[in-house]
PDB file of C-alpha atoms in Angstrom:
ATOM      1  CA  UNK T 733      -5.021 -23.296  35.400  1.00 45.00           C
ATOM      2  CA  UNK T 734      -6.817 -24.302  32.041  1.00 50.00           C
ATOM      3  CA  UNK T 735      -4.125 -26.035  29.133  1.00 50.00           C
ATOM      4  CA  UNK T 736      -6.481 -24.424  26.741  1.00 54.00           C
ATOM      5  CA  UNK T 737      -4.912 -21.702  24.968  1.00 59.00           C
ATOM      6  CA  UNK T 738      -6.882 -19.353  22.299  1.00 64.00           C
ATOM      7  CA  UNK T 739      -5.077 -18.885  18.857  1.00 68.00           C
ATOM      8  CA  UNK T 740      -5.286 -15.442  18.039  1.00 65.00           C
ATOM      9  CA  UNK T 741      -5.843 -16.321  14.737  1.00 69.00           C
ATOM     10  CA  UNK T 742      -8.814 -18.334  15.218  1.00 73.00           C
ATOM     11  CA  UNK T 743     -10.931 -15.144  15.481  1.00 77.00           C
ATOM     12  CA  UNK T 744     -10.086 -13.876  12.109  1.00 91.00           C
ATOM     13  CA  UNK T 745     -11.898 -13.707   9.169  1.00 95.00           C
ATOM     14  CA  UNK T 746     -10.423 -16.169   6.707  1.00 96.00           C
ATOM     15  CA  UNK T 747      -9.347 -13.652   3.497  1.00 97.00           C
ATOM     16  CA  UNK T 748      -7.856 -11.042   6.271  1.00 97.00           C
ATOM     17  CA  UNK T 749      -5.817 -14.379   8.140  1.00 96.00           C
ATOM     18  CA  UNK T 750      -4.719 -15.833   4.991  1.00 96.00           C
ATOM     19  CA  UNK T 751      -3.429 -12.131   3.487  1.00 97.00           C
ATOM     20  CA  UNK T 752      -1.556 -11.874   7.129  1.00 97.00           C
ATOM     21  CA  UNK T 753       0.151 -15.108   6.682  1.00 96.00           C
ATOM     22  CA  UNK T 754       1.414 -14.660   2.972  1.00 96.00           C
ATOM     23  CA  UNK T 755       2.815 -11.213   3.798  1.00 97.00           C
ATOM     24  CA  UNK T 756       4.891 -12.379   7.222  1.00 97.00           C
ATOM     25  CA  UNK T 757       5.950 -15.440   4.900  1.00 96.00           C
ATOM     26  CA  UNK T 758       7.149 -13.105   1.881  1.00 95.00           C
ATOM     27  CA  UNK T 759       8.484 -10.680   4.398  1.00 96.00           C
ATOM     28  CA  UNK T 760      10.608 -13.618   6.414  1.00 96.00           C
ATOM     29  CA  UNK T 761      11.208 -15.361   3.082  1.00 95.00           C
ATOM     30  CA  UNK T 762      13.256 -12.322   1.879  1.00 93.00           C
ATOM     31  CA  UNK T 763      14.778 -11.101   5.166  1.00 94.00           C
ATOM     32  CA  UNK T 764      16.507 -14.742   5.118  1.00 94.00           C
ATOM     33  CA  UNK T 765      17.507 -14.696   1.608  1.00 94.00           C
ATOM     34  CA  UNK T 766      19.297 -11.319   2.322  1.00 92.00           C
ATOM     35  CA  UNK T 767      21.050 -12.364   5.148  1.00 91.00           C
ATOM     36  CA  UNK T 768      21.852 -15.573   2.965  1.00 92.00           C
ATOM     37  CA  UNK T 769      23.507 -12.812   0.123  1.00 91.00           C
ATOM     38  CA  UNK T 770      20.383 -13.261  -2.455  1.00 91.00           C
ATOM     39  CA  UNK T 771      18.823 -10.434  -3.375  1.00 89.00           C
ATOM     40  CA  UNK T 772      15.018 -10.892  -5.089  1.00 90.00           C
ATOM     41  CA  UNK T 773      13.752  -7.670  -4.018  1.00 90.00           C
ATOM     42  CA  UNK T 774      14.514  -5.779  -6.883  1.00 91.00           C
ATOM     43  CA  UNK T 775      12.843  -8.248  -8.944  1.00 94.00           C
ATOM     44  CA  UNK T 776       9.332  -8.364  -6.608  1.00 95.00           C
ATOM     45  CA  UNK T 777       9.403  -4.464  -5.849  1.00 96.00           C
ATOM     46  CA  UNK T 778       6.953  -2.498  -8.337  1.00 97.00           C
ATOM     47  CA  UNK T 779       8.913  -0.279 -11.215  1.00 96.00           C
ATOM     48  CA  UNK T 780       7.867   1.966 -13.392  1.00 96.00           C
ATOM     49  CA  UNK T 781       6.837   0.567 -16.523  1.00 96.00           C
ATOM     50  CA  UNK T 782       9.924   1.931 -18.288  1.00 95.00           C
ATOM     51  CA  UNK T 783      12.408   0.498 -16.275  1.00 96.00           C
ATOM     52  CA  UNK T 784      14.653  -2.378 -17.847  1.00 94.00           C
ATOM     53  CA  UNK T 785      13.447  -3.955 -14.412  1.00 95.00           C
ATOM     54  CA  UNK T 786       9.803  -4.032 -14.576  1.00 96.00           C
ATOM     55  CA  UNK T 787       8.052  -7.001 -15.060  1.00 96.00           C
ATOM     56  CA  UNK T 788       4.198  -7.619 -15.076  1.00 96.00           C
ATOM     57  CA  UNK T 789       4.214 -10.058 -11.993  1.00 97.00           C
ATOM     58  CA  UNK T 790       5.125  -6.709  -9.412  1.00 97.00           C
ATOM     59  CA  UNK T 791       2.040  -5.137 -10.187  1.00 97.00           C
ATOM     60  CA  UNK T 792       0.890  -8.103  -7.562  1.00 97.00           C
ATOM     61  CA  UNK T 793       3.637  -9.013  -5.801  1.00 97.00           C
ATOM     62  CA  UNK T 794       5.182  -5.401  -4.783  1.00 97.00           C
ATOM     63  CA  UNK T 795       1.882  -5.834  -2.218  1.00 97.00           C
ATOM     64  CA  UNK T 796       3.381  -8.582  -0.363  1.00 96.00           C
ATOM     65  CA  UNK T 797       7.327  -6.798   0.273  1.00 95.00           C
ATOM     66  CA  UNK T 798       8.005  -4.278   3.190  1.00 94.00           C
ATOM     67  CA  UNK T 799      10.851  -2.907   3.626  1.00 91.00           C
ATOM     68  CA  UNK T 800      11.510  -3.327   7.601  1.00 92.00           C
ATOM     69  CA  UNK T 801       9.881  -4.542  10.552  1.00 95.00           C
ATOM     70  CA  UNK T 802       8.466  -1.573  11.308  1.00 95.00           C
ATOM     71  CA  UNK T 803       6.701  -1.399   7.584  1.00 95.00           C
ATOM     72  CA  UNK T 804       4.966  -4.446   7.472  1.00 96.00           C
ATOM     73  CA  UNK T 805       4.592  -4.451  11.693  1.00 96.00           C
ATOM     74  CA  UNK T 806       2.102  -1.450  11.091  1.00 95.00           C
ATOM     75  CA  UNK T 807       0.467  -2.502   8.021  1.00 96.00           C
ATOM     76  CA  UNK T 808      -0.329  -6.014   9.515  1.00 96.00           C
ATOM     77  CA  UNK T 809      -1.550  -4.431  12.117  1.00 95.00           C
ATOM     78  CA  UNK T 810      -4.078  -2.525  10.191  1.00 95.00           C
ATOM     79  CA  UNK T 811      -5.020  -5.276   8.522  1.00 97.00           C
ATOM     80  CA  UNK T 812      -5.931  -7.545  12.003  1.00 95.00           C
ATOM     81  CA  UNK T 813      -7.853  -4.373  12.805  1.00 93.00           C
ATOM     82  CA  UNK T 814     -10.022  -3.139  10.305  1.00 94.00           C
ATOM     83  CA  UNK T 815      -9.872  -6.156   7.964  1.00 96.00           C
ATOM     84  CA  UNK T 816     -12.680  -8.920   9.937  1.00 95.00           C
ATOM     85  CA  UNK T 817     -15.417  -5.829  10.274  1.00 95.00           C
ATOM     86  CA  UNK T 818     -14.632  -4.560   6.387  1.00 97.00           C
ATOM     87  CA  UNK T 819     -14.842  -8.724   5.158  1.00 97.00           C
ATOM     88  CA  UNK T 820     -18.250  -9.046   6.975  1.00 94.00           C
ATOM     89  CA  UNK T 821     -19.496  -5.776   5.471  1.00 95.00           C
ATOM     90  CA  UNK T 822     -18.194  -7.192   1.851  1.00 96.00           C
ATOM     91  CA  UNK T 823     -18.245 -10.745   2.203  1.00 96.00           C
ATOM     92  CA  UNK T 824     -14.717 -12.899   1.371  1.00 97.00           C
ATOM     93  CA  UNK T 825     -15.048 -12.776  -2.263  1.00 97.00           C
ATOM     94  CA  UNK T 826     -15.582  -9.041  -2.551  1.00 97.00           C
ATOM     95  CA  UNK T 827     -13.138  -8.241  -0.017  1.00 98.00           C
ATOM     96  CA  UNK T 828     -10.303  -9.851  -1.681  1.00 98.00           C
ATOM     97  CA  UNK T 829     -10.851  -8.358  -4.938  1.00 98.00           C
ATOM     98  CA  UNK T 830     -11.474  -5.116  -3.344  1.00 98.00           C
ATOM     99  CA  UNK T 831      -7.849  -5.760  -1.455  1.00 98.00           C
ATOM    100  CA  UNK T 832      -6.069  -6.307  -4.006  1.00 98.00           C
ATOM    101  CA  UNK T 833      -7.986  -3.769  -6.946  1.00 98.00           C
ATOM    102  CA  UNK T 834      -6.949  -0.890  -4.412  1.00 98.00           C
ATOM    103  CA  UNK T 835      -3.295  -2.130  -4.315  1.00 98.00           C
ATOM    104  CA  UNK T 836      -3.154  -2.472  -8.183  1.00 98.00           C
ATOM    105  CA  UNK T 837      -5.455   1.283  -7.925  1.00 97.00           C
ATOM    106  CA  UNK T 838      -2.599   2.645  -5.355  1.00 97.00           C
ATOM    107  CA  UNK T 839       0.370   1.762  -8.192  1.00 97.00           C
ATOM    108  CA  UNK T 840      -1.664   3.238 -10.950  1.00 97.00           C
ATOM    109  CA  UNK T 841      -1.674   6.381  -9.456  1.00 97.00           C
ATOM    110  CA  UNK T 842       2.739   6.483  -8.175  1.00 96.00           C
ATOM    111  CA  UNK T 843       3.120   5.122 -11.812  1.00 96.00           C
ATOM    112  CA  UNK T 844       1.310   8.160 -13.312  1.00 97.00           C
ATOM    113  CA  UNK T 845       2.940  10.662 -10.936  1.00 96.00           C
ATOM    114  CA  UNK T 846       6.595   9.447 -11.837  1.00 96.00           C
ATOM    115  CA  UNK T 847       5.369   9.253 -15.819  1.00 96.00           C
ATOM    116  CA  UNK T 848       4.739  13.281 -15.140  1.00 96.00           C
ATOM    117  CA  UNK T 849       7.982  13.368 -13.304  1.00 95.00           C
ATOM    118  CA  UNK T 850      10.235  11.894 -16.134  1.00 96.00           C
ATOM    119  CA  UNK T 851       8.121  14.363 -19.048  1.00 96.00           C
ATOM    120  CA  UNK T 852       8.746  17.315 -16.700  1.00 94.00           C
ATOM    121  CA  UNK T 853      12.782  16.120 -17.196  1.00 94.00           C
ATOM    122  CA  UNK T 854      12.787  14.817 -20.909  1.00 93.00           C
ATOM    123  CA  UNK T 855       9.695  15.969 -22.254  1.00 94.00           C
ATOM    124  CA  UNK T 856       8.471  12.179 -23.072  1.00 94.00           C
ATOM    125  CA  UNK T 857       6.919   9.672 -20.828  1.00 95.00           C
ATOM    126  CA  UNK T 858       9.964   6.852 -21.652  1.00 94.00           C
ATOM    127  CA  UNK T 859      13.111   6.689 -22.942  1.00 92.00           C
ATOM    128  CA  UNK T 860      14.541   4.408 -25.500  1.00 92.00           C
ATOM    129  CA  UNK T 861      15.550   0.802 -24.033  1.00 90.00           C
ATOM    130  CA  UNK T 862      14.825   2.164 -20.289  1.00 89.00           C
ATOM    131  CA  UNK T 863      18.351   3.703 -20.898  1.00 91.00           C
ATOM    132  CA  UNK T 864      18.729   6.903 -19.075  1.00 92.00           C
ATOM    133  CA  UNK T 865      22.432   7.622 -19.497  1.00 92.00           C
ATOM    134  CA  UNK T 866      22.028  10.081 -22.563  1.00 90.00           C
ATOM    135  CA  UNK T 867      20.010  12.493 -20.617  1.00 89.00           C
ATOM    136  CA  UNK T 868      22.948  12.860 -17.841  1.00 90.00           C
ATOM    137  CA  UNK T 869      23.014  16.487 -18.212  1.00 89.00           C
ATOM    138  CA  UNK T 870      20.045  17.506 -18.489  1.00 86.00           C
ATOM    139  CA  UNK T 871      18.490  19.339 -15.746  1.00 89.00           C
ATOM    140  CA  UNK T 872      16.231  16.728 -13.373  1.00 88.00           C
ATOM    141  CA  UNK T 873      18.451  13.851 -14.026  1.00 92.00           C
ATOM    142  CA  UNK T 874      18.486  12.958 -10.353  1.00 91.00           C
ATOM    143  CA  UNK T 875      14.955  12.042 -10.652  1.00 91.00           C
ATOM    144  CA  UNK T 876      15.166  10.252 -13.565  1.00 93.00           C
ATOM    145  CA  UNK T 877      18.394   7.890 -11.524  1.00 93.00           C
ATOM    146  CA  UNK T 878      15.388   8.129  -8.584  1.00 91.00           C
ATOM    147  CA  UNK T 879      12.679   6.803 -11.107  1.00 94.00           C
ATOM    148  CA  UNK T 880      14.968   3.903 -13.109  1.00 94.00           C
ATOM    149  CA  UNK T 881      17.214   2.708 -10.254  1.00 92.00           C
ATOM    150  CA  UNK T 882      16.556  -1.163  -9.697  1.00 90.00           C
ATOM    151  CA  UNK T 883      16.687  -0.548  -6.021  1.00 89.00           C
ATOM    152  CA  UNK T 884      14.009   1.996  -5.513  1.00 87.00           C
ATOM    153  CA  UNK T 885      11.474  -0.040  -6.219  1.00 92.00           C
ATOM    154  CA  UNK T 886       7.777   0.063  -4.336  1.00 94.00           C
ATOM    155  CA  UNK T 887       7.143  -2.315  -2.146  1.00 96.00           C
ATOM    156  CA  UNK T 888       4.284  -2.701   0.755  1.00 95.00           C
ATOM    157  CA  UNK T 889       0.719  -3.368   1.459  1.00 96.00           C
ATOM    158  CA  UNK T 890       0.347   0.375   2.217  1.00 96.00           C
ATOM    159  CA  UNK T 891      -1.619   1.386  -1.125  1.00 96.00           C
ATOM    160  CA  UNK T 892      -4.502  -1.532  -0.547  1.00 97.00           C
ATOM    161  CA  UNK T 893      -4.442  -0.689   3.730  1.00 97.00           C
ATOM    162  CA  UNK T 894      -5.210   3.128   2.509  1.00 97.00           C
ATOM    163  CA  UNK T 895      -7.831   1.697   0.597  1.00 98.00           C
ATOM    164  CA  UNK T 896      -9.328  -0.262   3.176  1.00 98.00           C
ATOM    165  CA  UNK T 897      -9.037   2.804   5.689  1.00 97.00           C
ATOM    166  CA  UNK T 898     -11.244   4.690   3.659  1.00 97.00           C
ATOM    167  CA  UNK T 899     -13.628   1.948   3.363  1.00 97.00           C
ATOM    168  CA  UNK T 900     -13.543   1.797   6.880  1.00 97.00           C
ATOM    169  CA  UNK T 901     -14.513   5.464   7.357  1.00 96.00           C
ATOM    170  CA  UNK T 902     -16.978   5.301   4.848  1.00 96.00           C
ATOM    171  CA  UNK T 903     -18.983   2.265   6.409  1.00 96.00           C
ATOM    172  CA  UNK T 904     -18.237   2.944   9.612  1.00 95.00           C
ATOM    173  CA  UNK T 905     -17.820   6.739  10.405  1.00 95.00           C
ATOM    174  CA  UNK T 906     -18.808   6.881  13.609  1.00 94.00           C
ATOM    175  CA  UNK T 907     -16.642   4.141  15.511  1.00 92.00           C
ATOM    176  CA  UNK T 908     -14.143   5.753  17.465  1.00 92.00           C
ATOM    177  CA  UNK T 909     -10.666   4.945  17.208  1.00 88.00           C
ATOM    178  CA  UNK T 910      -8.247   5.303  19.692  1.00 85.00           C
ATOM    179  CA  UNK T 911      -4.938   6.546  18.025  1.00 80.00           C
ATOM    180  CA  UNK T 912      -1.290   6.091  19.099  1.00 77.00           C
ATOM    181  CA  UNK T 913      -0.239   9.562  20.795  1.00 77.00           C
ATOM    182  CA  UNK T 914      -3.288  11.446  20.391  1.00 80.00           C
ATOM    183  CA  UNK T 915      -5.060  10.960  24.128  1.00 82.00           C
ATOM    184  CA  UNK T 916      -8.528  10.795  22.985  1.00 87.00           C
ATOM    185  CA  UNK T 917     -10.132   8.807  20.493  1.00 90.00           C
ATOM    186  CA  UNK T 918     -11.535  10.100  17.178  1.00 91.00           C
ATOM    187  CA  UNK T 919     -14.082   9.189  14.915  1.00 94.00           C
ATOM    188  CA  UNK T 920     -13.137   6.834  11.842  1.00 95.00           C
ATOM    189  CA  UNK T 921     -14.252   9.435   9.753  1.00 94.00           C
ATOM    190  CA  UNK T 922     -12.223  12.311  10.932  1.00 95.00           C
ATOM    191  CA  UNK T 923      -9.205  10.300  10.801  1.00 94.00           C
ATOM    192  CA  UNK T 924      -9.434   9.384   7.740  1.00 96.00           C
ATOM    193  CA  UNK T 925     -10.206  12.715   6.024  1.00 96.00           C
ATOM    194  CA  UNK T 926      -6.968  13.899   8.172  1.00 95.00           C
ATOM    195  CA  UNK T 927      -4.851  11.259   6.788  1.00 95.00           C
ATOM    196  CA  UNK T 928      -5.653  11.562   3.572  1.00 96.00           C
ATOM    197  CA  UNK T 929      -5.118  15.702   3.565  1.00 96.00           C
ATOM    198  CA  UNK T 930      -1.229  14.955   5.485  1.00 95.00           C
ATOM    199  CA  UNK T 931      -0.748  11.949   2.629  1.00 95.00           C
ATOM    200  CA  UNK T 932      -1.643  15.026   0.116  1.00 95.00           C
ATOM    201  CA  UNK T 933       0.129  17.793   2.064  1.00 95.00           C
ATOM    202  CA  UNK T 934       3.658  15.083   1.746  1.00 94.00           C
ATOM    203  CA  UNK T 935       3.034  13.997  -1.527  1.00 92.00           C
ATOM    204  CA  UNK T 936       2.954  17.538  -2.885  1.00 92.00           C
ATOM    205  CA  UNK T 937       5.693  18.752  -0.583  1.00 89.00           C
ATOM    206  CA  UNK T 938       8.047  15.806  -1.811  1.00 83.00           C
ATOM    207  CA  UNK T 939      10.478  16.806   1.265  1.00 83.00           C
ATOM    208  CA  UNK T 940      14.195  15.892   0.812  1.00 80.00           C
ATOM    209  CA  UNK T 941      14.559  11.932   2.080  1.00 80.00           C
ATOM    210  CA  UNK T 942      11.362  10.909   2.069  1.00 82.00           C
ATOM    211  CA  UNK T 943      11.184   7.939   0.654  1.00 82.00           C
ATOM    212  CA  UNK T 944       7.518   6.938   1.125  1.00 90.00           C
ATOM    213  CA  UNK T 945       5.119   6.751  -1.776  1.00 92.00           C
ATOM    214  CA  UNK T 946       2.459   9.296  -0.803  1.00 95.00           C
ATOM    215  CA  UNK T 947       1.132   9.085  -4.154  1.00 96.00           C
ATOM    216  CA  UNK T 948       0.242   5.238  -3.590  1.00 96.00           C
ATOM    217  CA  UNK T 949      -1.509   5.826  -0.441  1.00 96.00           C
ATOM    218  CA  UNK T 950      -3.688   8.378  -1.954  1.00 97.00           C
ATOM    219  CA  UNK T 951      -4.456   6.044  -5.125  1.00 97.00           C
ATOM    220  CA  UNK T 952      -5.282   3.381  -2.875  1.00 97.00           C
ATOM    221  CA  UNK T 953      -7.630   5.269  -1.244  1.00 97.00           C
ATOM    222  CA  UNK T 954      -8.764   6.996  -4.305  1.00 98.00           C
ATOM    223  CA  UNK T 955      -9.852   3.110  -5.569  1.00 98.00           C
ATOM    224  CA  UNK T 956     -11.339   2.529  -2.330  1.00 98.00           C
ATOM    225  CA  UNK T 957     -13.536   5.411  -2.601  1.00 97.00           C
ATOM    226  CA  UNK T 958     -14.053   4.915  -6.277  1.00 97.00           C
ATOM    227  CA  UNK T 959     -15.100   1.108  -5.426  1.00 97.00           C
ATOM    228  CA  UNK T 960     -17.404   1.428  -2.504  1.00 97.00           C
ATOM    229  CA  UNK T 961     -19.691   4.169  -4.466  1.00 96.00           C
ATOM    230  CA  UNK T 962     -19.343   1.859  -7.868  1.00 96.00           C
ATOM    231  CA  UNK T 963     -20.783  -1.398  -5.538  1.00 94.00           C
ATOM    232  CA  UNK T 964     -23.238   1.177  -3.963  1.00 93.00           C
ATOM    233  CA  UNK T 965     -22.078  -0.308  -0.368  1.00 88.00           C
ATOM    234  CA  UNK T 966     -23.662   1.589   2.723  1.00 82.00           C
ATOM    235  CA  UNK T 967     -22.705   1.519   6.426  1.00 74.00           C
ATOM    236  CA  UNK T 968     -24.643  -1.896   8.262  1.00 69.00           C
ATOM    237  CA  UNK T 969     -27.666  -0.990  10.056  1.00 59.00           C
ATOM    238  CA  UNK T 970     -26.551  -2.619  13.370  1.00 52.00           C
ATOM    239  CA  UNK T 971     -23.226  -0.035  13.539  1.00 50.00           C
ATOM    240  CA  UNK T 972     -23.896   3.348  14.134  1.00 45.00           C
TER     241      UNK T 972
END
């Protein structure tokens, strides 16, 4: 039996190995320093510009929170997978910023939903000081507690993965993907136009306890799409 042993790592392109490794080291970071009674989340998470608790620094680092093994389980695992092919297409440099541009792109777009949200309740896009206690009775308030709160912050690499799925499609329509519960495998391209229309269909629907930010997913991919027609990027001529 051979002592050699392959790191699964080795394999990996270095932009998509190095984003895996900060994101299980922010999400381990912060599971320890819960179960240690510190609390930084609310502080990393992305707010709305309004709230008391926004700072500039989330913009960037709401990408590298999750908020359970699950979350960052199935966005790391997006990234191992369409990452390497997407950094060869782009090259390191222009993958990174293209990484990161759609995660910035995917908070644009939740931060102008919930700016529509709070005028829809007050009839202006802030309120004084980030305080929302004079506006208890009016009509909406719950989404205003929803928008402000400190701990319902964004967090995840879900917004730049959306934007890298539709990159994916677009350079590569024609690979076939094989999906978890659907028996046969589908084309990138049809599974990404399908995501995107049930990301729409939820974000619109805004069904009680749903706490994910469809809105985010759909401006990540909005930048992604926005970005590969900008850099004029077309699928490689050895992929069909």
């Amino acid at each position: 039996m051979s002592a050699y042993r392959q790191n699964p790592l080795d394999n990996l392109t270095p932009v998509v190995k190095n984003l895996l490794i900060l994101n299980v080291i922010f999400f381990l970071g912060n599971w320890f320093l819960q179960h240690s009674g510190l609390n930084f989340e609310p502080y990393l998470a992305a707010h709305y510009f309004n709230a008391p608790i926004f700072r500039a620094w989330q913009i960037i680092t709401y990408m590298f929170m999750h908020g359970g093994w699950m979350h960052i389980f199935f966005n790391m695992f997006a990234l191992f997978t369409l990452g390497p092919a997407l950094e060869y297409a782009m090259g390191p440099k222009r993958f990174l910023q293209f990484y990161f541009i759609t995660g910035i792109g995917a908070l644009a777009l939740q931060m102008l939903v919930q700016a529509f949200e709070v005028y829809q309740v007050i009839g202006t896009f802030t309120v004084p000081h980030g305080d929302i206690r004079p506006y208890f009775a009016q009509p909406g308030f719950n989404k205003l507690e929803e928008i402000y709160s400190p701990f319902s912050g964004i967090v995840g690499a879900s917004g730049a993965i959306f934007g890298l799925l539709v990159a994916f499609g677009m350079l590569f329509p024609n690979i076939e993907l094989f999906i978890m519960f659907i028996p046969l495998p589908v084309k990138a391209k049809y599974f990404v136009i399908g995501y995107i229309l049930i990301e729409l269909y939820s974000g619109i629907a805004q069904s009680p306890g749903d706490s994910v930010a469809h809105w985010a997913h759909l401006g990540g991919a909005l930048f992604g799409f926005i970005l590969i027609k900008i850099w004029g990027m077309r699928k490689p001529n050895n992929f069909y």
